[in-house]
Tab-separated table of C-alpha atoms and ligand atoms in Angstrom:
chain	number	residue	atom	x	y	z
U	231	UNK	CA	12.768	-9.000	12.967
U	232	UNK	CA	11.987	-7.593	9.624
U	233	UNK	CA	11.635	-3.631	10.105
U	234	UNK	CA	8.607	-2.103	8.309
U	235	UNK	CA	8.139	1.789	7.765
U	236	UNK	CA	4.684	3.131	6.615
U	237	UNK	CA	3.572	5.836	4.874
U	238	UNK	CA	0.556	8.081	5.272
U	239	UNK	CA	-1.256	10.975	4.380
U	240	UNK	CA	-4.541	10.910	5.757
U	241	UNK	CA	-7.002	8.497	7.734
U	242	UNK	CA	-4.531	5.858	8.189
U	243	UNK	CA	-7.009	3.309	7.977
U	244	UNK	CA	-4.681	1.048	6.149
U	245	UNK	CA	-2.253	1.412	8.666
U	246	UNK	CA	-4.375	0.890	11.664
U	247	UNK	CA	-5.375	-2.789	10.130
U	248	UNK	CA	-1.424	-3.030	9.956
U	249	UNK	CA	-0.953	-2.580	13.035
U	250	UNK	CA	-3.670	-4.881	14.367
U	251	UNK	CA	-2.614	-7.292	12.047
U	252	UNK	CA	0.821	-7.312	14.097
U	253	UNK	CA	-0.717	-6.960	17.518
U	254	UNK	CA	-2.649	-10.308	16.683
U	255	UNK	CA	0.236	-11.884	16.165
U	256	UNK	CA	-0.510	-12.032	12.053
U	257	UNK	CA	2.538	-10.660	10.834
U	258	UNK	CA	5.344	-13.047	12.600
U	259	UNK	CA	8.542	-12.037	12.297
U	260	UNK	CA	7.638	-8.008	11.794
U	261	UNK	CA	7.851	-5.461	13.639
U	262	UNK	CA	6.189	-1.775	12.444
U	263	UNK	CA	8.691	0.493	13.636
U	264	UNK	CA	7.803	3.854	12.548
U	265	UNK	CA	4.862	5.728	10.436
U	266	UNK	CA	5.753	8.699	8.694
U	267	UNK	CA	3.611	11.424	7.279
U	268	UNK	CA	4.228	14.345	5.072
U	269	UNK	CA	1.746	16.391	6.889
U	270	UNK	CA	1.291	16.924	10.403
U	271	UNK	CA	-2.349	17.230	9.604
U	272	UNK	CA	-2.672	13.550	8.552
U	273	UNK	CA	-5.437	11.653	11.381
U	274	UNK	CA	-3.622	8.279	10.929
U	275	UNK	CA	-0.304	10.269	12.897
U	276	UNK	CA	-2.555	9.794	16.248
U	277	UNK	CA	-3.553	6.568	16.142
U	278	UNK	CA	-0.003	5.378	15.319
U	279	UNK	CA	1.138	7.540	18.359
U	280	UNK	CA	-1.697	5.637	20.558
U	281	UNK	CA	-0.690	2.462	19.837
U	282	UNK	CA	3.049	3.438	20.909
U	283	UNK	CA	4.795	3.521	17.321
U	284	UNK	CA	7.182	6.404	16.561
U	285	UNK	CA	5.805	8.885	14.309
U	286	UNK	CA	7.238	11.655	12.297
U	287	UNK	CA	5.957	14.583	10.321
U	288	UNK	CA	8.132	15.237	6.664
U	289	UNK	CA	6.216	18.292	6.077
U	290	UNK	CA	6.190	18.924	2.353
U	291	UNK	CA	5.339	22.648	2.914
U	292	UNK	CA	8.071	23.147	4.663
U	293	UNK	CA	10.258	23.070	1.586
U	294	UNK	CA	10.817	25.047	-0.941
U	295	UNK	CA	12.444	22.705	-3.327
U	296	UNK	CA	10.870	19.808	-4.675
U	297	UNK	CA	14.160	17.708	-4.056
U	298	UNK	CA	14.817	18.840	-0.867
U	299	UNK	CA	11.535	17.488	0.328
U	300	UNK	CA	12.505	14.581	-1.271
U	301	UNK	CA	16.206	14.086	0.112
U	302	UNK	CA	14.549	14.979	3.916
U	303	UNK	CA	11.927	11.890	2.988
U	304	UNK	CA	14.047	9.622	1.849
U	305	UNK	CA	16.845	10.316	4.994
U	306	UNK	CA	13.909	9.873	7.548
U	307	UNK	CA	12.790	6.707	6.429
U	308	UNK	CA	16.696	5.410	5.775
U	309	UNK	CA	17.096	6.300	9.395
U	310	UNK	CA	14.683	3.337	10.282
U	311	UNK	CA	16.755	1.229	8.715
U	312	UNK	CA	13.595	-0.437	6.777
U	313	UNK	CA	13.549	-3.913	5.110
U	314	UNK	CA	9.962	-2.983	4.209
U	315	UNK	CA	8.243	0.448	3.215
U	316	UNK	CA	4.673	0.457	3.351
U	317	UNK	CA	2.797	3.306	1.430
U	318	UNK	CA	-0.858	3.434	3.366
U	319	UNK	CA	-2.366	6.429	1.530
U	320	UNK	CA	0.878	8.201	0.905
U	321	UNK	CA	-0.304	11.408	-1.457
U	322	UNK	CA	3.377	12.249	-2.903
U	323	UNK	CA	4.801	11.087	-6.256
U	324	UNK	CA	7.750	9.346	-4.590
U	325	UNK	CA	10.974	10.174	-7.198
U	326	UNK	CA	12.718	7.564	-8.743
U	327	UNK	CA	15.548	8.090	-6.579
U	328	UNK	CA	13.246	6.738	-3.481
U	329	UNK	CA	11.898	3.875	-5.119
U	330	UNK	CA	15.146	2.672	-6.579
U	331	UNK	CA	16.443	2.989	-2.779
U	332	UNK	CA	13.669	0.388	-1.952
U	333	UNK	CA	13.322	-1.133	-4.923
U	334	UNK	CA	11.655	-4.499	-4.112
U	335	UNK	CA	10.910	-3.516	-0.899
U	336	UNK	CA	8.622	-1.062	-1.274
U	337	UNK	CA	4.460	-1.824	-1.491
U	338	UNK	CA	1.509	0.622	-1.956
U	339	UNK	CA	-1.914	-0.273	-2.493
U	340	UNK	CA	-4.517	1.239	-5.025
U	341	UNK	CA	-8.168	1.343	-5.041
U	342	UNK	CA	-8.606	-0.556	-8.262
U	343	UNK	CA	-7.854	-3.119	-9.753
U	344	UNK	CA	-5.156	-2.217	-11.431
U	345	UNK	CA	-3.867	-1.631	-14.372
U	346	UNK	CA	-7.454	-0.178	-14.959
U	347	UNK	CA	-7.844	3.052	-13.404
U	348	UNK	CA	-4.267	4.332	-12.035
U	349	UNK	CA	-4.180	7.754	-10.610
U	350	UNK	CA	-6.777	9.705	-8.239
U	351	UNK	CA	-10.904	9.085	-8.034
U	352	UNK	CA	-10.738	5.484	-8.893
U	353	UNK	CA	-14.129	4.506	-7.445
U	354	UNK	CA	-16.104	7.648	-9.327
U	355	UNK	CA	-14.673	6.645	-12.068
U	356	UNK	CA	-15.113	3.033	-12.334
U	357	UNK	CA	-18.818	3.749	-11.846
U	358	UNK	CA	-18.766	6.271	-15.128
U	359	UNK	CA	-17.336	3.434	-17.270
U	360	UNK	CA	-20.417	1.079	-15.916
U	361	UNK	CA	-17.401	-1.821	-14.735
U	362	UNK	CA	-19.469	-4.485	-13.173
U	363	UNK	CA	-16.267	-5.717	-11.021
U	364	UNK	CA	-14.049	-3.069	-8.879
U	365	UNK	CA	-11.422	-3.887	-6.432
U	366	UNK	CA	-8.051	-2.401	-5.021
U	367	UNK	CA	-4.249	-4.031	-5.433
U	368	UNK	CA	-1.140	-4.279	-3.615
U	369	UNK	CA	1.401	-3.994	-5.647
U	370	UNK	CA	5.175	-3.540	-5.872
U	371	UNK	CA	6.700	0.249	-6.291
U	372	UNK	CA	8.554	0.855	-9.675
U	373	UNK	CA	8.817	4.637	-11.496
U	374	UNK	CA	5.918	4.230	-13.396
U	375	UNK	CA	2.988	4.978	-11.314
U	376	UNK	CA	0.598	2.574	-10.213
U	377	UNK	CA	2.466	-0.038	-12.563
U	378	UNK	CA	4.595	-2.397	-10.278
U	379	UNK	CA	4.372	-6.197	-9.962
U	380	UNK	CA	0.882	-6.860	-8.326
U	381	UNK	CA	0.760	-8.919	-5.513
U	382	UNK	CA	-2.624	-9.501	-4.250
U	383	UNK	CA	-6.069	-7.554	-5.586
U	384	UNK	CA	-9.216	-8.478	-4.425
U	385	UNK	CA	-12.537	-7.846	-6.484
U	386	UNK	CA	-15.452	-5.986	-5.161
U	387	UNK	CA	-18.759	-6.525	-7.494
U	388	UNK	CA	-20.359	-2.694	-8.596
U	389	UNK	CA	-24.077	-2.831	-7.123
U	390	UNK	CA	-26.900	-1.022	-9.200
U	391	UNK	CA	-27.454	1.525	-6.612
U	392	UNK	CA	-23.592	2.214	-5.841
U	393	UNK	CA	-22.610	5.829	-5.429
U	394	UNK	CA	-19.198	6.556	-5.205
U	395	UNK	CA	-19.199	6.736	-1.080
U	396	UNK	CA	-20.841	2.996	-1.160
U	397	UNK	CA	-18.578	1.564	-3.778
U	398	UNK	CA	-15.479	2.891	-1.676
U	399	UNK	CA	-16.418	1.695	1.520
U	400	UNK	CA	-16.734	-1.714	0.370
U	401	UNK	CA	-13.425	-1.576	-1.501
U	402	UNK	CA	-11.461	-0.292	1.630
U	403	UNK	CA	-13.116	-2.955	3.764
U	404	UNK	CA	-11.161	-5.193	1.091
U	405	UNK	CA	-7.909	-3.296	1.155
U	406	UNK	CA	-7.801	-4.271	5.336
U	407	UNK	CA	-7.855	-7.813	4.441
U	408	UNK	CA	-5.485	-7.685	1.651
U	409	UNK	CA	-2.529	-5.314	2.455
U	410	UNK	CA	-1.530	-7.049	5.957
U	411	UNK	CA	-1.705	-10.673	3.854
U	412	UNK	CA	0.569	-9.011	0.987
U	413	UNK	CA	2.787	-7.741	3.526
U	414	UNK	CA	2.701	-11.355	5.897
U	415	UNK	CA	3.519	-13.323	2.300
U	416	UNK	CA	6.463	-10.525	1.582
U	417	UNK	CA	7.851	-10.525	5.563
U	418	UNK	CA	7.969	-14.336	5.333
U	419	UNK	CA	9.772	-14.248	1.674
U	420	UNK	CA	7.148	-15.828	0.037
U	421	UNK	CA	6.822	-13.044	-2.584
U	422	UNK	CA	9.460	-11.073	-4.516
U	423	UNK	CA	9.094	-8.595	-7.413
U	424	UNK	CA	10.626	-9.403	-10.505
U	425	UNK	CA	10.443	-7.503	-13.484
U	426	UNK	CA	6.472	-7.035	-14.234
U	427	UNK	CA	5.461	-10.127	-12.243
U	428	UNK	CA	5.612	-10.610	-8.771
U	429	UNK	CA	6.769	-14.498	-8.047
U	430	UNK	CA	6.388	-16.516	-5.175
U	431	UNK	CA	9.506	-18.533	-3.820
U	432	UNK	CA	8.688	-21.183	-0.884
U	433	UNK	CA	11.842	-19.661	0.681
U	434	UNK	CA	13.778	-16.635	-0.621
U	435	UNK	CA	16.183	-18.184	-1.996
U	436	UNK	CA	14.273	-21.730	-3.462
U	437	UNK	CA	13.495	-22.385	-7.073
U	438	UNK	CA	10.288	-19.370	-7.880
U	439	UNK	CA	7.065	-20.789	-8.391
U	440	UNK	CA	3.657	-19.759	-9.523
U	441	UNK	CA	2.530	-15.981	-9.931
U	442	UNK	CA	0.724	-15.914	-6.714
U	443	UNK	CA	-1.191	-12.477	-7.521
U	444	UNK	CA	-4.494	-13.463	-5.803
U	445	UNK	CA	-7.941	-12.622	-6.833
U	446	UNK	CA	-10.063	-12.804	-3.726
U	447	UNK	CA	-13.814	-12.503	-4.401
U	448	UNK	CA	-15.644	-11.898	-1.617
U	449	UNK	CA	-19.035	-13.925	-1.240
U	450	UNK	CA	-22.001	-12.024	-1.571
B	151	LIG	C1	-6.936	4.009	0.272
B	151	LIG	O1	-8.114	3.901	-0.475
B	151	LIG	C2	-5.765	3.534	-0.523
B	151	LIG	O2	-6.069	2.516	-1.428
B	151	LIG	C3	-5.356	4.761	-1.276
B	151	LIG	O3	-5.570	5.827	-0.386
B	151	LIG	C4	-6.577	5.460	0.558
B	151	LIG	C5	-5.964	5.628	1.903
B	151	LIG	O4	-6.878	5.399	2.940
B	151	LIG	N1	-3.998	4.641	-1.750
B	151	LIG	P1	-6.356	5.231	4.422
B	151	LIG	O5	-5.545	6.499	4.745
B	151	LIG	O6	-5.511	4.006	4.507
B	151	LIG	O7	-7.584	5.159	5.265
């Protein structure tokens, strides 16, 4: 069984279609084993608890140092022993030290499709520069924020009469469908990062084939 850790801040929404992706049987081969958050205030931490997965609190504030926060992070998810880290809404620049730890195993998703709009209030601004398509990605960690290999992204079309709350609801519906697919295609070894692109191989170790980023556009 392929161990996978996830990360959260907040809602957990992300998570929670994880997890039912697993308990319907979607992600063979997987097994969620823990969700970590780095603050105890984060709503997702209950409904991981409820469904009988091990949670655990990294409080930021409870450090004074930036890289002891970080060392206490990276030891409680290396104590899971994870061959996958999943970052659901995970609201800390991760150092480089973390992501090299995981390198290529290690997948966040973004509420955009990326590379446009990186960093925080994706949705408000995609409607300031008037983009008729919007979307979120899944994408491989690397040290340069919001820039790994992208997996899958679906695209969300920007509706006249979108305000920000409208636009991001439709987008998250997206990001359920997406993340447990990018994480079924990486648990079964049909996806690897490498360099700037993220390849597909039939099996891990078989001759890599097409890019197999996906652009998934919902019908209207
Ligand atoms: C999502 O929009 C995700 O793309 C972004 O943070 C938000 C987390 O939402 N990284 P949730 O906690 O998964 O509901």
């Amino acid at each position: 069984m392929k161990r996978i850790v996830i990360l959260i801040s907040g809602r957990g929404s992300n998570m929670e279609a994880l997890l039912r992706a697993e308990r319907a049987g979607e992600l063979p081969g997987a097994q969620i084993v823990a969700v970590l958050a780095n603050t105890p205030e984060a709503k997702g931490l209950s409904i991981a608890a409820a469904a009988g997965i091990a949670t655990q609190v990294v409080d930021h504030r409870a450090y004074s140092e930036r890289s002891a926060f970080d060392a206490a992070l990276l030891a409680a998810v290396q104590a899971h022993a994870p061959d996958l880290v999943v970052l659901a809404g995970f609201m800390r620049i991760l150092p480089e030290t973390f992501v090299q730890c995981f390198a290529g195993r290690l997948l966040n998703i973004h509420p955009s499709l990326l590379p446009a709009f990186p960093g925080l209030h994706t949705h408000r601004r995609a409607l300031e520069e008037g983009v008729r398509i919007h979307g979120c990605t899944v994408h491989f960690v690397t040290p340069a924020l919001d820039r790994g290999p992208i997996v899958i992204q679906a695209a969300v079309p920007v509706q006249d009469d979108d305000d920000e709350d409208r636009l991001a609801a439709r987008v998250l519906a997206e990001e359920h469908r997406i993340y447990p697919l990018a994480v079924r295609w990486f648990v079964e070894g049909h996806v690897l990062a490498d360099g700037n692109v993220a390849l597909r191989a039939k099996k891990p170790s078989q001759t890599r084939e097409a890019h197999p980023a996906a652009l998934i556009v919902p019908t209207p």
